[in-house]
CSV table of C-alpha atoms in Angstrom, one decimal:
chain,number,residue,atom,x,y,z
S,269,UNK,CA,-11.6,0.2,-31.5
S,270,UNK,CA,-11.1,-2.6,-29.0
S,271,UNK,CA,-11.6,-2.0,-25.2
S,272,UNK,CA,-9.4,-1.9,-22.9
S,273,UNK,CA,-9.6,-4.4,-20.0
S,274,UNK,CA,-8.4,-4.5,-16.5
S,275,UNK,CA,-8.1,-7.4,-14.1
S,276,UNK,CA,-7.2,-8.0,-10.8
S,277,UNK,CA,-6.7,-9.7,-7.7
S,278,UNK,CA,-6.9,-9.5,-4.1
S,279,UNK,CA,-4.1,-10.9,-1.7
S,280,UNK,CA,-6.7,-12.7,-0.5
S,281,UNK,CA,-10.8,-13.2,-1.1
S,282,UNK,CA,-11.7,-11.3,2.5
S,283,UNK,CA,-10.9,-8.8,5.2
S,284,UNK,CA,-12.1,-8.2,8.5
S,285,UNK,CA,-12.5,-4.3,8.9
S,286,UNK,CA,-9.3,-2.1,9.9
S,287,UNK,CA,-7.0,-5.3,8.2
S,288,UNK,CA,-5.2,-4.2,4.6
S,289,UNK,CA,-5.6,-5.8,1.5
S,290,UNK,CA,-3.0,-5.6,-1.4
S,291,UNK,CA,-4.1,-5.9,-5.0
S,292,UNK,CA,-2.4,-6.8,-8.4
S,293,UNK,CA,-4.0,-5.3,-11.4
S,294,UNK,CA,-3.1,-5.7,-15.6
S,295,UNK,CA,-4.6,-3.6,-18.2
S,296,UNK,CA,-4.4,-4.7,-21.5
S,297,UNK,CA,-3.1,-1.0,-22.4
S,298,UNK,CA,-1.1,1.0,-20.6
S,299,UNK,CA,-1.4,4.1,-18.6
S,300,UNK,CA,-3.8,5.4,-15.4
S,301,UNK,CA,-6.7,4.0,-14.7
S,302,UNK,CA,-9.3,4.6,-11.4
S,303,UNK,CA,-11.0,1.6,-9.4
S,304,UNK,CA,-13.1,1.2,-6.7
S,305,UNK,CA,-13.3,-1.2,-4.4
S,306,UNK,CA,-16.8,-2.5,-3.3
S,307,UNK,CA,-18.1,-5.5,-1.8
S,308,UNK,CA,-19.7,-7.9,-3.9
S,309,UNK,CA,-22.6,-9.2,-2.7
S,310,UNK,CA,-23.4,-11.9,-5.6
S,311,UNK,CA,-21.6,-12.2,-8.9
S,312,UNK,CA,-24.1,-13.9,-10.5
S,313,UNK,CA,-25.3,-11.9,-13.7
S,314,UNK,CA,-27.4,-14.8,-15.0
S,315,UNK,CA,-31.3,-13.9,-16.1
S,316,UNK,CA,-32.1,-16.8,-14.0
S,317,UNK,CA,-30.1,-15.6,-10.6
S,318,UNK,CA,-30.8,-12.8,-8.2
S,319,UNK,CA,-28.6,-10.5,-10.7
S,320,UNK,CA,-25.2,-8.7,-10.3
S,321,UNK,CA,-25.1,-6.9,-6.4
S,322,UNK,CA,-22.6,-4.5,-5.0
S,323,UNK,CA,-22.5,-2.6,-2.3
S,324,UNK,CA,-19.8,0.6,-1.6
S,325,UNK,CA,-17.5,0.7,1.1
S,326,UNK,CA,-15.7,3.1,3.6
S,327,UNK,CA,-12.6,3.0,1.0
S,328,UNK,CA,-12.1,6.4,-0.6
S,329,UNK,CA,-12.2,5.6,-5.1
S,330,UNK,CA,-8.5,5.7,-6.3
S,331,UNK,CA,-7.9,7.4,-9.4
S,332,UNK,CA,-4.5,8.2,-11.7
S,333,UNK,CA,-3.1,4.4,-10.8
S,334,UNK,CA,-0.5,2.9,-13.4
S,335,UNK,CA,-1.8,0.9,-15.5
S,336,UNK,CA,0.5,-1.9,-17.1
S,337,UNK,CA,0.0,-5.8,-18.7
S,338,UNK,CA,1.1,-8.3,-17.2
S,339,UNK,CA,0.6,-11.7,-18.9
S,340,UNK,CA,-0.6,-14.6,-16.6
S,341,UNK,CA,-3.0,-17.9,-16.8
S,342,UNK,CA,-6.5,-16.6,-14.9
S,343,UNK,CA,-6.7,-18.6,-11.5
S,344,UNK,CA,-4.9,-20.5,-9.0
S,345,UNK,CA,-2.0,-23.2,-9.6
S,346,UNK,CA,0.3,-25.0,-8.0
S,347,UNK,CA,3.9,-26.6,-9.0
S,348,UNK,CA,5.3,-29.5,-7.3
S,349,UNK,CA,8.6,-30.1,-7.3
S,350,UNK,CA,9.2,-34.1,-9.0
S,351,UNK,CA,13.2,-34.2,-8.8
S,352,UNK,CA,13.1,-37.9,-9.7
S,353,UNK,CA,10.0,-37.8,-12.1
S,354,UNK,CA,7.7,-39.8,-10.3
S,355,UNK,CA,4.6,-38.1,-11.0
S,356,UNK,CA,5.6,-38.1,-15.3
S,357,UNK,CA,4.1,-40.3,-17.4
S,358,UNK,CA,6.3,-41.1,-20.4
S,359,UNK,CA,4.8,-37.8,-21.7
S,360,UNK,CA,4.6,-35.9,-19.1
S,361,UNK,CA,1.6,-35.4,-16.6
S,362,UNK,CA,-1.1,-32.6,-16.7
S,363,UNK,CA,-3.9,-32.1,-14.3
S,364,UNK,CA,-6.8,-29.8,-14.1
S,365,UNK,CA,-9.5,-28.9,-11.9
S,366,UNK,CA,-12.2,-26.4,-11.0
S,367,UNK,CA,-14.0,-26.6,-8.0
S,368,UNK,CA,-16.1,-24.7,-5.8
S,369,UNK,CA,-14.9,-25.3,-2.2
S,370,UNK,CA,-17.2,-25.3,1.0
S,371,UNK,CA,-16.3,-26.4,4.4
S,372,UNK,CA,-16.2,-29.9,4.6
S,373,UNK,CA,-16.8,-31.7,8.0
S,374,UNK,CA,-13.5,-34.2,7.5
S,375,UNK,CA,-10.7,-34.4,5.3
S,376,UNK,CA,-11.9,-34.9,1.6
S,377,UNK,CA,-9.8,-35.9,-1.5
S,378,UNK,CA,-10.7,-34.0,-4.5
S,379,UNK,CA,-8.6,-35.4,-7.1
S,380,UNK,CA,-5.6,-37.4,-6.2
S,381,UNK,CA,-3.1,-40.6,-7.1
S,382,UNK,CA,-2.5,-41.3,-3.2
S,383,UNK,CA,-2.2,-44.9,-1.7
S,384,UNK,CA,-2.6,-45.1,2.0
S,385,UNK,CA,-1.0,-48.0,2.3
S,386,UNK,CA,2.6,-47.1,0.8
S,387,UNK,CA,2.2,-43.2,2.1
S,388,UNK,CA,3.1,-42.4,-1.2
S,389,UNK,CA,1.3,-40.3,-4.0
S,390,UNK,CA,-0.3,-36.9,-4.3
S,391,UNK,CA,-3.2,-35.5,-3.3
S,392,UNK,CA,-5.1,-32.2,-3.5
S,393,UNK,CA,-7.4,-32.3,-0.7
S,394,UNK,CA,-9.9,-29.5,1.4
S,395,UNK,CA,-9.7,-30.1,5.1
């Protein structure tokens, strides 16, 4: 018997208190399912970290929600539209990152193809 997993996102990672947030949740089987919704105080389930931390909120538990899948890639991309292939190598052009963002004091490239001098490239930078 396999489990059944659910995952799910926020429409965004934070809310002030009073503001609404929207989720988007896939189970790998259909039907109801109840959730919660907590705040997370560190994710970290490590032996070597401070260990998994939640805390409850003010938001009453949910129960008898549909439950359906919904097949995506887990995290965030972007598509940028290349109309005259610019950015395509002769066999097309792939790019990956993970990264951990924090607030930077300036503008900081974190992976990019961008000359300054022609204005011309692409960038993906945290500001």
């Amino acid at each position: 018997m396999s489990a059944n997993w659910i995952r799910g996102y926020a429409d965004r990672p934070s809310a002030r208190p009073g503001e609404t947030l929207s989720f988007f949740i896939s189970c790998s089987s259909p039907g109801p399912f109840d959730a919660r919704v907590v705040r997370l105080r560190h994710g970290d389930v490590s032996p070597e970290g401070p260990g998994y931390r939640e805390a409850p909120t003010p938001v009453a538990p949910l129960s008898g929600l549909p439950g359906i899948c919904q097949r995506t890639q887990v995290g965030s991309y972007i598509e940028i539209p290349d109309p005259r292939g610019n950015l395509s190598g002769s066999r097309g052009l792939t790019i990956r990152l993970s990264m951990w963002p924090t607030t930077p004091a300036k503008r900081q490239g974190v992976i990019s193809r961008w000359s300054e001098r022609d204005r011309s490239g692409w960038a993906v930078m945290v500001e």
